[in-house]
Amino acid sequence: MSLEEKVGQLFVMHVYGHTATDPDQSDVDTNLKELGVRDAAELIARYRLGGVIYFGWAHNTRSPHQIAALSRGIQEAAAKALPSGVPVLISVDQEHGAVARVGAPATLLPGAMALGASGSHEHAREAARIAGAELRALGIRQDHAPDADVNVDPANPVIGVRSFGADPEAVAGFVAAQIEGYRSAGIATAAKHFPGHGDTTDDSHTELPYIHHTREEWDRFDAPPFRAAVAAGVDSVMTAHIVVPALDPSGDPATLSYPVVTGILREELGYDGVVATDSLAMRGVRTKYGDDRVAVLALKAGVDQLLNPPRPQVAWDAVLQAVRDGELTEERVEESVLRVLRMKARVGLLPEDGTAPEEITAAAVDAVVGAPAHLAAADRIAEATTTLLENDGGLLPLSPRTHRDVLVVGADPRSPSGTTGPPTTVLADALTSLGFRATALSTGTAPDATAVEKAVTAARGKHAVLVATYNVATHATTARDNTQAANAALDGSPATAQDPAAAEDGQIALVAALKATGLPVITLAVRNPYDVARLPTVDAALAAYCWTDVELRAAARVIAGRAAPRGRLPVPVRRADDPAQVLYPIGHGLTY
């Protein structure tokens, strides 16, 4: 390889468009503006590109056959443009649950925290095998999963349900199981976000978080899942744009830290596979250095793959210049290239017998993606994850003989993949199919007094109300006691409609108002399970851990008694008004 090709192997970039050579004009315009090229084929040719990552927002993932055709086009472009003939490694963030780029009709599976709630490594392994098989049929050979973070902070804005839980050893077991499952499907994995992004209230997409664990705490809380990933043969480890002073007092983010990447990950943990950055467009890695220096410093720290530099020409030129100036040696670049090539070989892109990689065919897409057996497995796994937290007076399971008319209200967040939902409609349809007369009314994630009043009006004549909640804010003053907001919604008075508690979190006001009607109220947390601690006491409370159809249908079956609740909390739920007190410990979960 020429130096330019070697450097190109270290870059993984996104590109806009649904095809490699003929994207929509709007995508051509965006590519020219952001990347300086028209399409994927030009991107590969200009940068001798080693990897491409797919995103829904880049219009790469419209449908299974379109994705497969895009993958074929990318590999054809690489074969024409790269003298070495090395195929491109196509990757995606398909964690499932809250992060999914490829949507239905592909199989959507429970995410990490839901799998943690199932308590089953076999479920985690099977989910990864199914996910991997479908990705491979689409021409995608790497999934940036599993998430190896231990979600210590309930207010964590970037991890949350993407983590398997709050117990380091439990998370370690699930990480290893998913690596095994993906490997069985021929998919490269990426444990993330090293050295651990689970204990912060800051989002590295928009700022530079600091993790204030001591070295001893890091060894105890953050390290076990990454040690397990290394032992399980993880193909790559993704770095976090976080500062951990106990590991490196320089103030540099871990992505740019030689003590963290080389000193701890490589030398202490004994890892010699690919190290990839998280997206270099994230603010967390750009607060201290310019985009040219970030790319060079990451390689000097021990990183191998540079993911999504915001100004690719700047980053590309900077790395080439650093080699020419001697700041980076060509031998150092070759170390990373060899790691990348080994990973490509492990997933069949560089067959040892010299034959061409397996073809990406429409027949494989039809046979594998969204296969009936996969969809059935997703439903079965999801049933094991739904967690029943409260069941006052044994309200659940709900019977259509005694509670036939059900109002389903609450949050309708957009599906992670854009292909399922809305949640209230999915829940209402699922309950109707189980013998209830269910009506859906979306009130949003921040219902105002008018929305709350509308819900109260719609509840009249119903036998029960199901409220889908989504990341209820942490407000100790409103948790589990909001009678003022309830009265405001019930009487609709202008004065009480401006109640500070109701303004602070409309979801709390909604639940309080519905509870004040005297009807049985059931809440279903469709993302973080911590909602129950911030809401008024209700008759029954459950956690689904995500809001795609598979989790919601499973929750409906649990509510209706068609499946027993078997999930157990993988994180503690603490009191909102006194976080030192645990309301529900790890392992809590009722059944019937």
PDB file of N, CA, C and O in Angstrom, residues 449-450 453 487-489 491-500 502:
ATOM      1  N   ALA A 449     -51.210  21.776  30.708  1.00  0.00           N
ATOM      2  CA  ALA A 449     -52.466  21.630  31.434  1.00  0.00           C
ATOM      3  C   ALA A 449     -53.609  21.245  30.503  1.00  0.00           C
ATOM      4  O   ALA A 449     -54.500  20.470  30.884  1.00  0.00           O
ATOM      5  N   THR A 450     -53.591  21.747  29.262  1.00  0.00           N
ATOM      6  CA  THR A 450     -54.645  21.409  28.310  1.00  0.00           C
ATOM      7  C   THR A 450     -54.601  19.930  27.956  1.00  0.00           C
ATOM      8  O   THR A 450     -55.640  19.256  27.900  1.00  0.00           O
ATOM      9  N   GLU A 453     -55.865  17.920  30.929  1.00  0.00           N
ATOM     10  CA  GLU A 453     -57.322  18.009  31.032  1.00  0.00           C
ATOM     11  C   GLU A 453     -57.992  17.132  29.978  1.00  0.00           C
ATOM     12  O   GLU A 453     -58.998  16.466  30.244  1.00  0.00           O
ATOM     13  N   ASN A 487     -55.420  18.554  41.021  1.00  0.00           N
ATOM     14  CA  ASN A 487     -56.593  19.413  41.128  1.00  0.00           C
ATOM     15  C   ASN A 487     -56.647  20.417  39.983  1.00  0.00           C
ATOM     16  O   ASN A 487     -57.715  20.735  39.459  1.00  0.00           O
ATOM     17  N   ALA A 488     -55.491  20.923  39.577  1.00  0.00           N
ATOM     18  CA  ALA A 488     -55.450  21.880  38.471  1.00  0.00           C
ATOM     19  C   ALA A 488     -56.003  21.254  37.205  1.00  0.00           C
ATOM     20  O   ALA A 488     -56.786  21.869  36.472  1.00  0.00           O
ATOM     21  N   ALA A 489     -55.613  20.024  36.951  1.00  0.00           N
ATOM     22  CA  ALA A 489     -56.059  19.368  35.732  1.00  0.00           C
ATOM     23  C   ALA A 489     -57.540  19.034  35.801  1.00  0.00           C
ATOM     24  O   ALA A 489     -58.247  19.090  34.796  1.00  0.00           O
ATOM     25  N   ASP A 491     -60.016  20.580  37.560  1.00  0.00           N
ATOM     26  CA  ASP A 491     -60.969  21.693  37.482  1.00  0.00           C
ATOM     27  C   ASP A 491     -60.655  22.676  36.362  1.00  0.00           C
ATOM     28  O   ASP A 491     -61.470  23.542  36.030  1.00  0.00           O
ATOM     29  N   GLY A 492     -59.445  22.585  35.789  1.00  0.00           N
ATOM     30  CA  GLY A 492     -59.102  23.406  34.636  1.00  0.00           C
ATOM     31  C   GLY A 492     -58.982  24.876  34.932  1.00  0.00           C
ATOM     32  O   GLY A 492     -59.024  25.692  34.013  1.00  0.00           O
ATOM     33  N   SER A 493     -58.818  25.247  36.177  1.00  0.00           N
ATOM     34  CA  SER A 493     -58.754  26.665  36.506  1.00  0.00           C
ATOM     35  C   SER A 493     -57.456  27.283  36.002  1.00  0.00           C
ATOM     36  O   SER A 493     -56.398  26.681  36.106  1.00  0.00           O
ATOM     37  N   PRO A 494     -57.526  28.501  35.442  1.00  0.00           N
ATOM     38  CA  PRO A 494     -56.322  29.148  34.907  1.00  0.00           C
ATOM     39  C   PRO A 494     -55.249  29.330  35.960  1.00  0.00           C
ATOM     40  O   PRO A 494     -54.069  29.182  35.684  1.00  0.00           O
ATOM     41  N   ALA A 495     -55.646  29.629  37.198  1.00  0.00           N
ATOM     42  CA  ALA A 495     -54.654  29.889  38.237  1.00  0.00           C
ATOM     43  C   ALA A 495     -53.841  28.643  38.535  1.00  0.00           C
ATOM     44  O   ALA A 495     -52.625  28.666  38.573  1.00  0.00           O
ATOM     45  N   THR A 496     -54.518  27.518  38.728  1.00  0.00           N
ATOM     46  CA  THR A 496     -53.793  26.302  39.088  1.00  0.00           C
ATOM     47  C   THR A 496     -53.103  25.673  37.883  1.00  0.00           C
ATOM     48  O   THR A 496     -52.186  24.879  38.045  1.00  0.00           O
ATOM     49  N   ALA A 497     -53.532  26.034  36.690  1.00  0.00           N
ATOM     50  CA  ALA A 497     -52.865  25.479  35.509  1.00  0.00           C
ATOM     51  C   ALA A 497     -51.422  25.939  35.411  1.00  0.00           C
ATOM     52  O   ALA A 497     -50.615  25.321  34.737  1.00  0.00           O
ATOM     53  N   GLN A 498     -51.080  27.010  36.096  1.00  0.00           N
ATOM     54  CA  GLN A 498     -49.712  27.516  36.084  1.00  0.00           C
ATOM     55  C   GLN A 498     -48.920  27.036  37.289  1.00  0.00           C
ATOM     56  O   GLN A 498     -47.874  27.572  37.595  1.00  0.00           O
ATOM     57  N   ASP A 499     -49.467  26.041  37.985  1.00  0.00           N
ATOM     58  CA  ASP A 499     -48.788  25.518  39.170  1.00  0.00           C
ATOM     59  C   ASP A 499     -47.342  25.144  38.837  1.00  0.00           C
ATOM     60  O   ASP A 499     -47.094  24.471  37.838  1.00  0.00           O
ATOM     61  N   PRO A 500     -46.360  25.573  39.634  1.00  0.00           N
ATOM     62  CA  PRO A 500     -44.955  25.294  39.313  1.00  0.00           C
ATOM     63  C   PRO A 500     -44.661  23.808  39.188  1.00  0.00           C
ATOM     64  O   PRO A 500     -43.847  23.405  38.360  1.00  0.00           O
ATOM     65  N   ALA A 502     -46.641  21.450  38.131  1.00  0.00           N
ATOM     66  CA  ALA A 502     -47.105  20.954  36.836  1.00  0.00           C
ATOM     67  C   ALA A 502     -46.182  21.411  35.720  1.00  0.00           C
ATOM     68  O   ALA A 502     -45.905  20.670  34.780  1.00  0.00           O
TER      69      ALA A 502
END
